[in-house]
Amino acid sequence: MLICKYTDPPLTQKEQEELQQKKNNNVAYAEPLSDFDITNFVTKWTWSGDSEQAARKLDFEIVYNTVDKDSAFTALNLKVGGFIYLSYAETEESEPVEIFQGRIFYRKRNSNTFTFSFTCYDYMVYLAKSKVQMLFDGITVTDAIKQVCTEIGINVSANIPQINTVVSFIADGKSCTEVFRMLFEYTKADTTNNQNGEDYTVICLNGDVTVIKKGELIENYIATDLTDIDNSEHSESIESMVNRIKSVDDNGNICQVFTNENDVTHFGMIQDIYKMQPPKENETVDNIKMAKYRLKRLQDESSIKAVGNIQCITGYTIEVQEEQLKGKFFIKSDTHNFSGNVHTMDLTLEYIPDNPQIPEIEQQDIAVPVYVKKALVAVMEVSKLIKDYLQVLMLGVELQWIMGEMGALKLLEKWEAITAHF
């Protein structure tokens, strides 16, 4: 069974003052709703997630009418920006477990069907929609994630796993979730702290952001066609295949080529370019491993429609025993439907072999990479000095010509020092 509760969005300072004024003047007022149970108003829920989308989504529909049409009806005013808390309990005696916490982003009323529909997202949506300008300078991936979340005002779980891969790069106008993907690419290529090549993903649990290992197995659950699975499908595709990578340095020179010759023979060549990262102090990223990581092979995709299990969500792995599908499968997307007392789920799956076939990758070493020495830093320093110099000239103080001369001398000295490194 599901329990759904709603809280109004926070009042602004002005709204709080107006509410207090109504109370003081004994004028009729309505207190903001807080932790209000709306379960009995909801006719159906759809709770879903997708590996291509950062936030989990909740769509639900309530019965709705106006007092003009039905004087006995109690109309709910669930506002855009309101908080939604959805919990699940196996039985009426069971302790409810929160499965979703988020906010209403969209609502639509249909007067013909007497319904009001709502779309909500968990707090990962704020990280997906927000962009940052950040410099990560020799910090761990976990600390970088915390830094990003703090910038946007999203809570981080106290139990977030420690990922010790050290990174140094500039996130230039990237969305927070794009930054996370970049961080996990570094993690997967880390030969020192991540020898098994573990991959990670960021999710929101109980309102806090945390990190899980991608493909963590859901224990004590097997989806079978005897008890759970109603229907299944299976497909194969090379639409995302990449079987050759050319690694280039800062000057655009091709330094290394990595090729999966068997896939090229079978399917034709599909090539991508990898921009090699210059060595940085305390960084533990391997350019060869990062380039190979971009090679993509034949993709298997399966889907099942089954009796619902709230543990089966995107990012985890389940075991399946069915006519077409047998083994462990990564959940790429999930859609859980709740209507009445019926819970069903549609899962998109990717097969994970027990003993993955390691492809033969041919490596060609063509040239030693050349990296431009701190060119970006040099330009930024000079640009800042020019900006400071112009600001001094615009002050209009009596000694501006003296300050201007000093600024010019500083600019010249700095430029000479920088160009000496090239």
PDB file of N, CA, C and O in Angstrom, residues 2-54:
ATOM      1  N   LEU A   2       0.347   2.325  -0.586  1.00  0.00           N
ATOM      2  CA  LEU A   2       1.070   3.593  -0.674  1.00  0.00           C
ATOM      3  C   LEU A   2       0.471   4.621   0.281  1.00  0.00           C
ATOM      4  O   LEU A   2      -0.735   4.637   0.522  1.00  0.00           O
ATOM      5  N   ILE A   3       1.329   5.480   0.796  1.00  0.00           N
ATOM      6  CA  ILE A   3       0.911   6.619   1.605  1.00  0.00           C
ATOM      7  C   ILE A   3       1.544   7.856   0.990  1.00  0.00           C
ATOM      8  O   ILE A   3       2.768   7.916   0.844  1.00  0.00           O
ATOM      9  N   CYS A   4       0.718   8.817   0.608  1.00  0.00           N
ATOM     10  CA  CYS A   4       1.215  10.022  -0.061  1.00  0.00           C
ATOM     11  C   CYS A   4       0.848  11.256   0.758  1.00  0.00           C
ATOM     12  O   CYS A   4      -0.331  11.457   1.099  1.00  0.00           O
ATOM     13  N   LYS A   5       1.847  12.071   1.069  1.00  0.00           N
ATOM     14  CA  LYS A   5       1.621  13.281   1.852  1.00  0.00           C
ATOM     15  C   LYS A   5       2.151  14.506   1.113  1.00  0.00           C
ATOM     16  O   LYS A   5       3.082  14.412   0.322  1.00  0.00           O
ATOM     17  N   TYR A   6       1.515  15.645   1.412  1.00  0.00           N
ATOM     18  CA  TYR A   6       1.811  16.888   0.697  1.00  0.00           C
ATOM     19  C   TYR A   6       2.073  18.017   1.688  1.00  0.00           C
ATOM     20  O   TYR A   6       1.415  18.112   2.734  1.00  0.00           O
ATOM     21  N   THR A   7       3.028  18.902   1.323  1.00  0.00           N
ATOM     22  CA  THR A   7       3.310  20.119   2.099  1.00  0.00           C
ATOM     23  C   THR A   7       3.392  21.293   1.132  1.00  0.00           C
ATOM     24  O   THR A   7       4.023  21.187   0.073  1.00  0.00           O
ATOM     25  N   ASP A   8       2.748  22.404   1.498  1.00  0.00           N
ATOM     26  CA  ASP A   8       2.789  23.598   0.655  1.00  0.00           C
ATOM     27  C   ASP A   8       4.222  24.115   0.514  1.00  0.00           C
ATOM     28  O   ASP A   8       5.054  23.924   1.411  1.00  0.00           O
ATOM     29  N   PRO A   9       4.511  24.822  -0.586  1.00  0.00           N
ATOM     30  CA  PRO A   9       5.834  25.439  -0.711  1.00  0.00           C
ATOM     31  C   PRO A   9       6.029  26.506   0.364  1.00  0.00           C
ATOM     32  O   PRO A   9       5.048  27.069   0.871  1.00  0.00           O
ATOM     33  N   PRO A  10       7.261  26.811   0.744  1.00  0.00           N
ATOM     34  CA  PRO A  10       7.519  27.797   1.800  1.00  0.00           C
ATOM     35  C   PRO A  10       6.961  29.175   1.430  1.00  0.00           C
ATOM     36  O   PRO A  10       6.950  29.563   0.258  1.00  0.00           O
ATOM     37  N   LEU A  11       6.499  29.908   2.435  1.00  0.00           N
ATOM     38  CA  LEU A  11       5.999  31.268   2.231  1.00  0.00           C
ATOM     39  C   LEU A  11       7.161  32.246   2.126  1.00  0.00           C
ATOM     40  O   LEU A  11       8.174  32.099   2.804  1.00  0.00           O
ATOM     41  N   THR A  12       6.995  33.238   1.276  1.00  0.00           N
ATOM     42  CA  THR A  12       7.977  34.322   1.241  1.00  0.00           C
ATOM     43  C   THR A  12       7.808  35.186   2.487  1.00  0.00           C
ATOM     44  O   THR A  12       6.811  35.064   3.230  1.00  0.00           O
ATOM     45  N   GLN A  13       8.747  36.086   2.733  1.00  0.00           N
ATOM     46  CA  GLN A  13       8.662  36.974   3.879  1.00  0.00           C
ATOM     47  C   GLN A  13       7.380  37.807   3.828  1.00  0.00           C
ATOM     48  O   GLN A  13       6.680  37.985   4.833  1.00  0.00           O
ATOM     49  N   LYS A  14       7.061  38.302   2.630  1.00  0.00           N
ATOM     50  CA  LYS A  14       5.854  39.124   2.470  1.00  0.00           C
ATOM     51  C   LYS A  14       4.603  38.305   2.757  1.00  0.00           C
ATOM     52  O   LYS A  14       3.664  38.780   3.417  1.00  0.00           O
ATOM     53  N   GLU A  15       4.561  37.062   2.268  1.00  0.00           N
ATOM     54  CA  GLU A  15       3.401  36.200   2.501  1.00  0.00           C
ATOM     55  C   GLU A  15       3.241  35.870   3.979  1.00  0.00           C
ATOM     56  O   GLU A  15       2.119  35.801   4.497  1.00  0.00           O
ATOM     57  N   GLN A  16       4.353  35.679   4.675  1.00  0.00           N
ATOM     58  CA  GLN A  16       4.290  35.420   6.113  1.00  0.00           C
ATOM     59  C   GLN A  16       3.721  36.625   6.857  1.00  0.00           C
ATOM     60  O   GLN A  16       2.909  36.481   7.784  1.00  0.00           O
ATOM     61  N   GLU A  17       4.134  37.825   6.457  1.00  0.00           N
ATOM     62  CA  GLU A  17       3.637  39.043   7.107  1.00  0.00           C
ATOM     63  C   GLU A  17       2.150  39.233   6.856  1.00  0.00           C
ATOM     64  O   GLU A  17       1.397  39.617   7.761  1.00  0.00           O
ATOM     65  N   GLU A  18       1.702  38.967   5.625  1.00  0.00           N
ATOM     66  CA  GLU A  18       0.281  39.088   5.289  1.00  0.00           C
ATOM     67  C   GLU A  18      -0.548  38.088   6.075  1.00  0.00           C
ATOM     68  O   GLU A  18      -1.651  38.410   6.548  1.00  0.00           O
ATOM     69  N   LEU A  19      -0.031  36.851   6.225  1.00  0.00           N
ATOM     70  CA  LEU A  19      -0.745  35.834   6.997  1.00  0.00           C
ATOM     71  C   LEU A  19      -0.854  36.248   8.458  1.00  0.00           C
ATOM     72  O   LEU A  19      -1.927  36.130   9.078  1.00  0.00           O
ATOM     73  N   GLN A  20       0.232  36.766   9.012  1.00  0.00           N
ATOM     74  CA  GLN A  20       0.220  37.195  10.410  1.00  0.00           C
ATOM     75  C   GLN A  20      -0.733  38.365  10.613  1.00  0.00           C
ATOM     76  O   GLN A  20      -1.439  38.448  11.635  1.00  0.00           O
ATOM     77  N   GLN A  21      -0.805  39.256   9.622  1.00  0.00           N
ATOM     78  CA  GLN A  21      -1.716  40.403   9.708  1.00  0.00           C
ATOM     79  C   GLN A  21      -3.162  39.937   9.726  1.00  0.00           C
ATOM     80  O   GLN A  21      -3.998  40.473  10.463  1.00  0.00           O
ATOM     81  N   LYS A  22      -3.504  38.939   8.915  1.00  0.00           N
ATOM     82  CA  LYS A  22      -4.858  38.391   8.927  1.00  0.00           C
ATOM     83  C   LYS A  22      -5.197  37.785  10.277  1.00  0.00           C
ATOM     84  O   LYS A  22      -6.308  37.943  10.796  1.00  0.00           O
ATOM     85  N   LYS A  23      -4.238  37.098  10.873  1.00  0.00           N
ATOM     86  CA  LYS A  23      -4.461  36.507  12.194  1.00  0.00           C
ATOM     87  C   LYS A  23      -4.713  37.595  13.235  1.00  0.00           C
ATOM     88  O   LYS A  23      -5.614  37.481  14.080  1.00  0.00           O
ATOM     89  N   ASN A  24      -3.898  38.658  13.174  1.00  0.00           N
ATOM     90  CA  ASN A  24      -4.028  39.750  14.150  1.00  0.00           C
ATOM     91  C   ASN A  24      -5.349  40.478  14.009  1.00  0.00           C
ATOM     92  O   ASN A  24      -5.910  40.972  14.996  1.00  0.00           O
ATOM     93  N   ASN A  25      -5.880  40.566  12.767  1.00  0.00           N
ATOM     94  CA  ASN A  25      -7.117  41.310  12.508  1.00  0.00           C
ATOM     95  C   ASN A  25      -8.353  40.417  12.503  1.00  0.00           C
ATOM     96  O   ASN A  25      -9.441  40.857  12.130  1.00  0.00           O
ATOM     97  N   ASN A  26      -8.164  39.147  12.901  1.00  0.00           N
ATOM     98  CA  ASN A  26      -9.260  38.182  12.942  1.00  0.00           C
ATOM     99  C   ASN A  26      -9.964  38.037  11.589  1.00  0.00           C
ATOM    100  O   ASN A  26     -11.179  37.871  11.498  1.00  0.00           O
ATOM    101  N   VAL A  27      -9.149  38.127  10.531  1.00  0.00           N
ATOM    102  CA  VAL A  27      -9.655  37.930   9.174  1.00  0.00           C
ATOM    103  C   VAL A  27      -9.493  36.453   8.810  1.00  0.00           C
ATOM    104  O   VAL A  27      -8.520  35.802   9.212  1.00  0.00           O
ATOM    105  N   ALA A  28     -10.474  35.934   8.066  1.00  0.00           N
ATOM    106  CA  ALA A  28     -10.406  34.522   7.675  1.00  0.00           C
ATOM    107  C   ALA A  28      -9.122  34.240   6.900  1.00  0.00           C
ATOM    108  O   ALA A  28      -8.727  35.012   6.027  1.00  0.00           O
ATOM    109  N   TYR A  29      -8.482  33.140   7.241  1.00  0.00           N
ATOM    110  CA  TYR A  29      -7.225  32.769   6.585  1.00  0.00           C
ATOM    111  C   TYR A  29      -7.110  31.248   6.535  1.00  0.00           C
ATOM    112  O   TYR A  29      -7.832  30.534   7.235  1.00  0.00           O
ATOM    113  N   ALA A  30      -6.220  30.785   5.685  1.00  0.00           N
ATOM    114  CA  ALA A  30      -5.960  29.338   5.574  1.00  0.00           C
ATOM    115  C   ALA A  30      -4.500  29.081   5.905  1.00  0.00           C
ATOM    116  O   ALA A  30      -3.608  29.686   5.303  1.00  0.00           O
ATOM    117  N   GLU A  31      -4.277  28.218   6.864  1.00  0.00           N
ATOM    118  CA  GLU A  31      -2.901  27.842   7.208  1.00  0.00           C
ATOM    119  C   GLU A  31      -2.294  27.014   6.069  1.00  0.00           C
ATOM    120  O   GLU A  31      -2.994  26.209   5.448  1.00  0.00           O
ATOM    121  N   PRO A  32      -1.023  27.208   5.772  1.00  0.00           N
ATOM    122  CA  PRO A  32      -0.376  26.372   4.751  1.00  0.00           C
ATOM    123  C   PRO A  32      -0.455  24.897   5.151  1.00  0.00           C
ATOM    124  O   PRO A  32      -0.321  24.551   6.337  1.00  0.00           O
ATOM    125  N   LEU A  33      -0.700  24.043   4.173  1.00  0.00           N
ATOM    126  CA  LEU A  33      -0.767  22.608   4.450  1.00  0.00           C
ATOM    127  C   LEU A  33       0.623  22.066   4.757  1.00  0.00           C
ATOM    128  O   LEU A  33       1.611  22.444   4.119  1.00  0.00           O
ATOM    129  N   SER A  34       0.684  21.174   5.723  1.00  0.00           N
ATOM    130  CA  SER A  34       1.957  20.556   6.088  1.00  0.00           C
ATOM    131  C   SER A  34       1.730  19.091   6.417  1.00  0.00           C
ATOM    132  O   SER A  34       0.877  18.765   7.266  1.00  0.00           O
ATOM    133  N   ASP A  35       2.467  18.215   5.706  1.00  0.00           N
ATOM    134  CA  ASP A  35       2.381  16.776   5.943  1.00  0.00           C
ATOM    135  C   ASP A  35       0.934  16.291   5.850  1.00  0.00           C
ATOM    136  O   ASP A  35       0.489  15.452   6.629  1.00  0.00           O
ATOM    137  N   PHE A  36       0.209  16.818   4.869  1.00  0.00           N
ATOM    138  CA  PHE A  36      -1.215  16.514   4.699  1.00  0.00           C
ATOM    139  C   PHE A  36      -1.376  15.236   3.877  1.00  0.00           C
ATOM    140  O   PHE A  36      -0.837  15.116   2.779  1.00  0.00           O
ATOM    141  N   ASP A  37      -2.127  14.280   4.395  1.00  0.00           N
ATOM    142  CA  ASP A  37      -2.313  12.984   3.736  1.00  0.00           C
ATOM    143  C   ASP A  37      -3.316  13.120   2.581  1.00  0.00           C
ATOM    144  O   ASP A  37      -4.484  13.443   2.792  1.00  0.00           O
ATOM    145  N   ILE A  38      -2.845  12.878   1.363  1.00  0.00           N
ATOM    146  CA  ILE A  38      -3.712  12.981   0.183  1.00  0.00           C
ATOM    147  C   ILE A  38      -3.967  11.610  -0.446  1.00  0.00           C
ATOM    148  O   ILE A  38      -4.513  11.517  -1.549  1.00  0.00           O
ATOM    149  N   THR A  39      -3.589  10.557   0.235  1.00  0.00           N
ATOM    150  CA  THR A  39      -3.647   9.203  -0.327  1.00  0.00           C
ATOM    151  C   THR A  39      -5.027   8.869  -0.891  1.00  0.00           C
ATOM    152  O   THR A  39      -5.151   8.342  -2.000  1.00  0.00           O
ATOM    153  N   ASN A  40      -6.078   9.182  -0.149  1.00  0.00           N
ATOM    154  CA  ASN A  40      -7.433   8.788  -0.555  1.00  0.00           C
ATOM    155  C   ASN A  40      -7.953   9.588  -1.743  1.00  0.00           C
ATOM    156  O   ASN A  40      -8.977   9.218  -2.337  1.00  0.00           O
ATOM    157  N   PHE A  41      -7.277  10.676  -2.097  1.00  0.00           N
ATOM    158  CA  PHE A  41      -7.698  11.464  -3.253  1.00  0.00           C
ATOM    159  C   PHE A  41      -7.076  10.946  -4.557  1.00  0.00           C
ATOM    160  O   PHE A  41      -7.555  11.264  -5.639  1.00  0.00           O
ATOM    161  N   VAL A  42      -5.983  10.159  -4.428  1.00  0.00           N
ATOM    162  CA  VAL A  42      -5.215   9.744  -5.602  1.00  0.00           C
ATOM    163  C   VAL A  42      -5.821   8.487  -6.211  1.00  0.00           C
ATOM    164  O   VAL A  42      -6.105   7.512  -5.511  1.00  0.00           O
ATOM    165  N   THR A  43      -6.002   8.527  -7.546  1.00  0.00           N
ATOM    166  CA  THR A  43      -6.574   7.365  -8.239  1.00  0.00           C
ATOM    167  C   THR A  43      -5.488   6.467  -8.832  1.00  0.00           C
ATOM    168  O   THR A  43      -5.692   5.266  -8.984  1.00  0.00           O
ATOM    169  N   LYS A  44      -4.332   7.046  -9.208  1.00  0.00           N
ATOM    170  CA  LYS A  44      -3.244   6.227  -9.749  1.00  0.00           C
ATOM    171  C   LYS A  44      -1.921   6.968  -9.643  1.00  0.00           C
ATOM    172  O   LYS A  44      -1.865   8.193  -9.668  1.00  0.00           O
ATOM    173  N   TRP A  45      -0.851   6.174  -9.515  1.00  0.00           N
ATOM    174  CA  TRP A  45       0.515   6.701  -9.460  1.00  0.00           C
ATOM    175  C   TRP A  45       1.355   6.032 -10.548  1.00  0.00           C
ATOM    176  O   TRP A  45       1.176   4.851 -10.841  1.00  0.00           O
ATOM    177  N   THR A  46       2.307   6.779 -11.094  1.00  0.00           N
ATOM    178  CA  THR A  46       3.350   6.204 -11.948  1.00  0.00           C
ATOM    179  C   THR A  46       4.678   6.749 -11.453  1.00  0.00           C
ATOM    180  O   THR A  46       4.926   7.958 -11.498  1.00  0.00           O
ATOM    181  N   TRP A  47       5.529   5.853 -10.986  1.00  0.00           N
ATOM    182  CA  TRP A  47       6.832   6.204 -10.389  1.00  0.00           C
ATOM    183  C   TRP A  47       7.904   5.629 -11.303  1.00  0.00           C
ATOM    184  O   TRP A  47       7.899   4.427 -11.577  1.00  0.00           O
ATOM    185  N   SER A  48       8.821   6.473 -11.792  1.00  0.00           N
ATOM    186  CA  SER A  48       9.731   5.994 -12.833  1.00  0.00           C
ATOM    187  C   SER A  48      11.120   6.605 -12.724  1.00  0.00           C
ATOM    188  O   SER A  48      11.343   7.629 -12.067  1.00  0.00           O
ATOM    189  N   GLY A  49      12.071   5.957 -13.422  1.00  0.00           N
ATOM    190  CA  GLY A  49      13.450   6.438 -13.493  1.00  0.00           C
ATOM    191  C   GLY A  49      14.095   5.933 -14.771  1.00  0.00           C
ATOM    192  O   GLY A  49      13.639   4.960 -15.378  1.00  0.00           O
ATOM    193  N   ASP A  50      15.167   6.606 -15.195  1.00  0.00           N
ATOM    194  CA  ASP A  50      15.845   6.260 -16.443  1.00  0.00           C
ATOM    195  C   ASP A  50      17.319   6.622 -16.289  1.00  0.00           C
ATOM    196  O   ASP A  50      17.642   7.696 -15.754  1.00  0.00           O
ATOM    197  N   SER A  51      18.208   5.754 -16.759  1.00  0.00           N
ATOM    198  CA  SER A  51      19.644   6.014 -16.637  1.00  0.00           C
ATOM    199  C   SER A  51      20.080   7.227 -17.449  1.00  0.00           C
ATOM    200  O   SER A  51      21.139   7.798 -17.217  1.00  0.00           O
ATOM    201  N   GLU A  52      19.252   7.643 -18.433  1.00  0.00           N
ATOM    202  CA  GLU A  52      19.556   8.833 -19.230  1.00  0.00           C
ATOM    203  C   GLU A  52      19.004  10.105 -18.595  1.00  0.00           C
ATOM    204  O   GLU A  52      19.255  11.200 -19.094  1.00  0.00           O
ATOM    205  N   GLN A  53      18.218   9.966 -17.530  1.00  0.00           N
ATOM    206  CA  GLN A  53      17.642  11.111 -16.827  1.00  0.00           C
ATOM    207  C   GLN A  53      18.113  11.088 -15.384  1.00  0.00           C
ATOM    208  O   GLN A  53      18.100  10.038 -14.740  1.00  0.00           O
ATOM    209  N   ALA A  54      18.508  12.243 -14.866  1.00  0.00           N
ATOM    210  CA  ALA A  54      19.081  12.285 -13.519  1.00  0.00           C
ATOM    211  C   ALA A  54      18.037  12.039 -12.437  1.00  0.00           C
ATOM    212  O   ALA A  54      18.275  11.293 -11.481  1.00  0.00           O
TER     213      ALA A  54
END
